[in-house]
Amino acid sequence: WRAAAELAPADGAEEAAFYLYDERMLLNPRQRARLQPMGWLQVSADLGFPAAVEELANLRDTQAMLEAGCFPKRGERFVRNDKARSWTTTEERGKVLISGLEW
């Protein structure tokens, strides 16, 4: 695969490199560390493969948003305030109906 990715773009190297990157989720952490799929994405984008160029741009945008603090930090959670939810008219009718029954 490495030799295929190093070929000229006319030989499909950009596509081969992109699909090596695209299979990254099938790799275990040790394989990912050894094969470094981000490098394959960069090679594919450098060779002008449209899907790779778009993926790289999306990753850079996401990284920029993370650095700008646009996403909540890991571990932060929504915490409900102390207000109870409002009592609905349906619940009020149910309460009246039940209170009128003899058990």
Short mmCIF file of C-alpha atoms in Angstrom, two decimals:
data_model
loop_
_atom_site.label_atom_id
_atom_site.label_comp_id
_atom_site.label_asym_id
_atom_site.label_seq_id
_atom_site.Cartn_x
_atom_site.Cartn_y
_atom_site.Cartn_z
CA TRP A 1 0.00 0.00 0.00
CA ARG A 2 2.81 2.38 0.78
CA ALA A 3 4.25 1.90 -2.71
CA ALA A 4 0.79 2.40 -4.23
CA ALA A 5 0.32 5.65 -2.32
CA GLU A 6 3.69 6.95 -3.47
CA LEU A 7 2.78 6.52 -7.15
CA ALA A 8 1.72 9.45 -9.31
CA PRO A 9 -1.86 10.71 -8.84
CA ALA A 10 -2.84 9.32 -12.23
CA ASP A 11 -2.26 5.81 -10.86
CA GLY A 12 -4.88 6.19 -8.09
CA ALA A 13 -2.44 6.81 -5.25
CA GLU A 14 -4.59 9.57 -3.78
CA GLU A 15 -7.59 7.27 -3.58
CA ALA A 16 -5.52 4.42 -2.11
CA ALA A 17 -4.10 6.71 0.56
CA PHE A 18 -7.56 8.03 1.45
CA TYR A 19 -8.99 4.55 1.87
CA LEU A 20 -6.05 3.58 4.08
CA TYR A 21 -7.04 6.55 6.25
CA ASP A 22 -10.73 5.62 6.03
CA GLU A 23 -10.06 2.15 7.49
CA ARG A 24 -8.59 3.65 10.69
CA MET A 25 -11.58 2.63 12.82
CA LEU A 26 -10.94 -1.02 11.99
CA LEU A 27 -7.46 -0.80 13.51
CA ASN A 28 -6.60 -1.38 17.14
CA PRO A 29 -4.67 1.37 18.97
CA ARG A 30 -1.30 -0.32 18.41
CA GLN A 31 -1.92 -0.61 14.66
CA ARG A 32 -3.09 3.00 14.50
CA ALA A 33 0.09 4.15 16.23
CA ARG A 34 2.22 2.18 13.78
CA LEU A 35 0.32 3.02 10.57
CA GLN A 36 -0.56 6.65 11.44
CA PRO A 37 -3.70 7.08 9.33
CA MET A 38 -3.60 10.89 9.59
CA GLY A 39 -0.44 10.79 7.49
CA TRP A 40 -2.33 8.92 4.77
CA LEU A 41 -5.05 11.55 4.85
CA GLN A 42 -2.44 14.27 4.41
CA VAL A 43 -0.81 12.40 1.50
CA SER A 44 -4.20 11.97 -0.17
CA ALA A 45 -5.10 15.63 0.33
CA ASP A 46 -1.68 16.73 -0.97
CA LEU A 47 -2.34 14.67 -4.10
CA GLY A 48 -5.68 16.46 -4.51
CA PHE A 49 -8.25 13.74 -3.76
CA PRO A 50 -11.49 15.74 -3.19
CA ALA A 51 -12.82 13.58 -0.34
CA ALA A 52 -9.49 13.86 1.49
CA VAL A 53 -9.31 17.62 1.03
CA GLU A 54 -12.84 17.96 2.44
CA GLU A 55 -12.15 15.60 5.37
CA LEU A 56 -8.95 17.46 6.26
CA ALA A 57 -10.77 20.81 6.15
CA ASN A 58 -13.53 19.44 8.40
CA LEU A 59 -10.98 18.12 10.89
CA ARG A 60 -9.19 21.48 10.96
CA ASP A 61 -12.50 23.32 11.48
CA THR A 62 -13.40 20.98 14.32
CA GLN A 63 -9.98 21.43 15.91
CA ALA A 64 -10.31 25.21 15.66
CA MET A 65 -13.75 25.05 17.29
CA LEU A 66 -12.39 22.87 20.10
CA GLU A 67 -9.57 25.31 20.73
CA ALA A 68 -12.02 28.22 20.74
CA GLY A 69 -14.14 26.47 23.39
CA CYS A 70 -17.23 26.04 21.22
CA PHE A 71 -17.95 22.56 22.58
CA PRO A 72 -18.58 21.69 26.22
CA LYS A 73 -15.58 20.23 27.94
CA ARG A 74 -15.66 16.53 28.60
CA GLY A 75 -17.24 15.81 31.93
CA GLU A 76 -19.53 18.83 31.99
CA ARG A 77 -23.17 17.90 32.32
CA PHE A 78 -26.49 19.62 32.18
CA VAL A 79 -27.79 19.99 35.71
CA ARG A 80 -31.48 20.60 36.17
CA ASN A 81 -32.24 23.62 38.26
CA ASP A 82 -34.32 23.37 41.44
CA LYS A 83 -37.57 24.42 39.82
CA ALA A 84 -40.19 21.71 39.56
CA ARG A 85 -41.82 21.24 36.22
CA SER A 86 -45.16 22.97 35.80
CA TRP A 87 -48.40 21.18 36.64
CA THR A 88 -50.36 20.64 33.42
CA THR A 89 -54.10 20.96 32.90
CA THR A 90 -54.23 17.27 31.99
CA GLU A 91 -52.73 16.37 35.36
CA GLU A 92 -55.20 18.69 37.10
CA ARG A 93 -58.16 16.99 35.38
CA GLY A 94 -56.73 13.60 36.35
CA LYS A 95 -56.41 14.70 39.98
CA VAL A 96 -60.04 15.91 40.04
CA LEU A 97 -61.23 12.68 38.44
CA ILE A 98 -59.32 10.47 40.86
CA SER A 99 -60.32 12.50 43.92
CA GLY A 100 -63.99 12.06 42.94
CA LEU A 101 -63.76 8.28 42.92
CA GLU A 102 -64.65 6.22 45.94
CA TRP A 103 -62.22 3.47 46.69
#
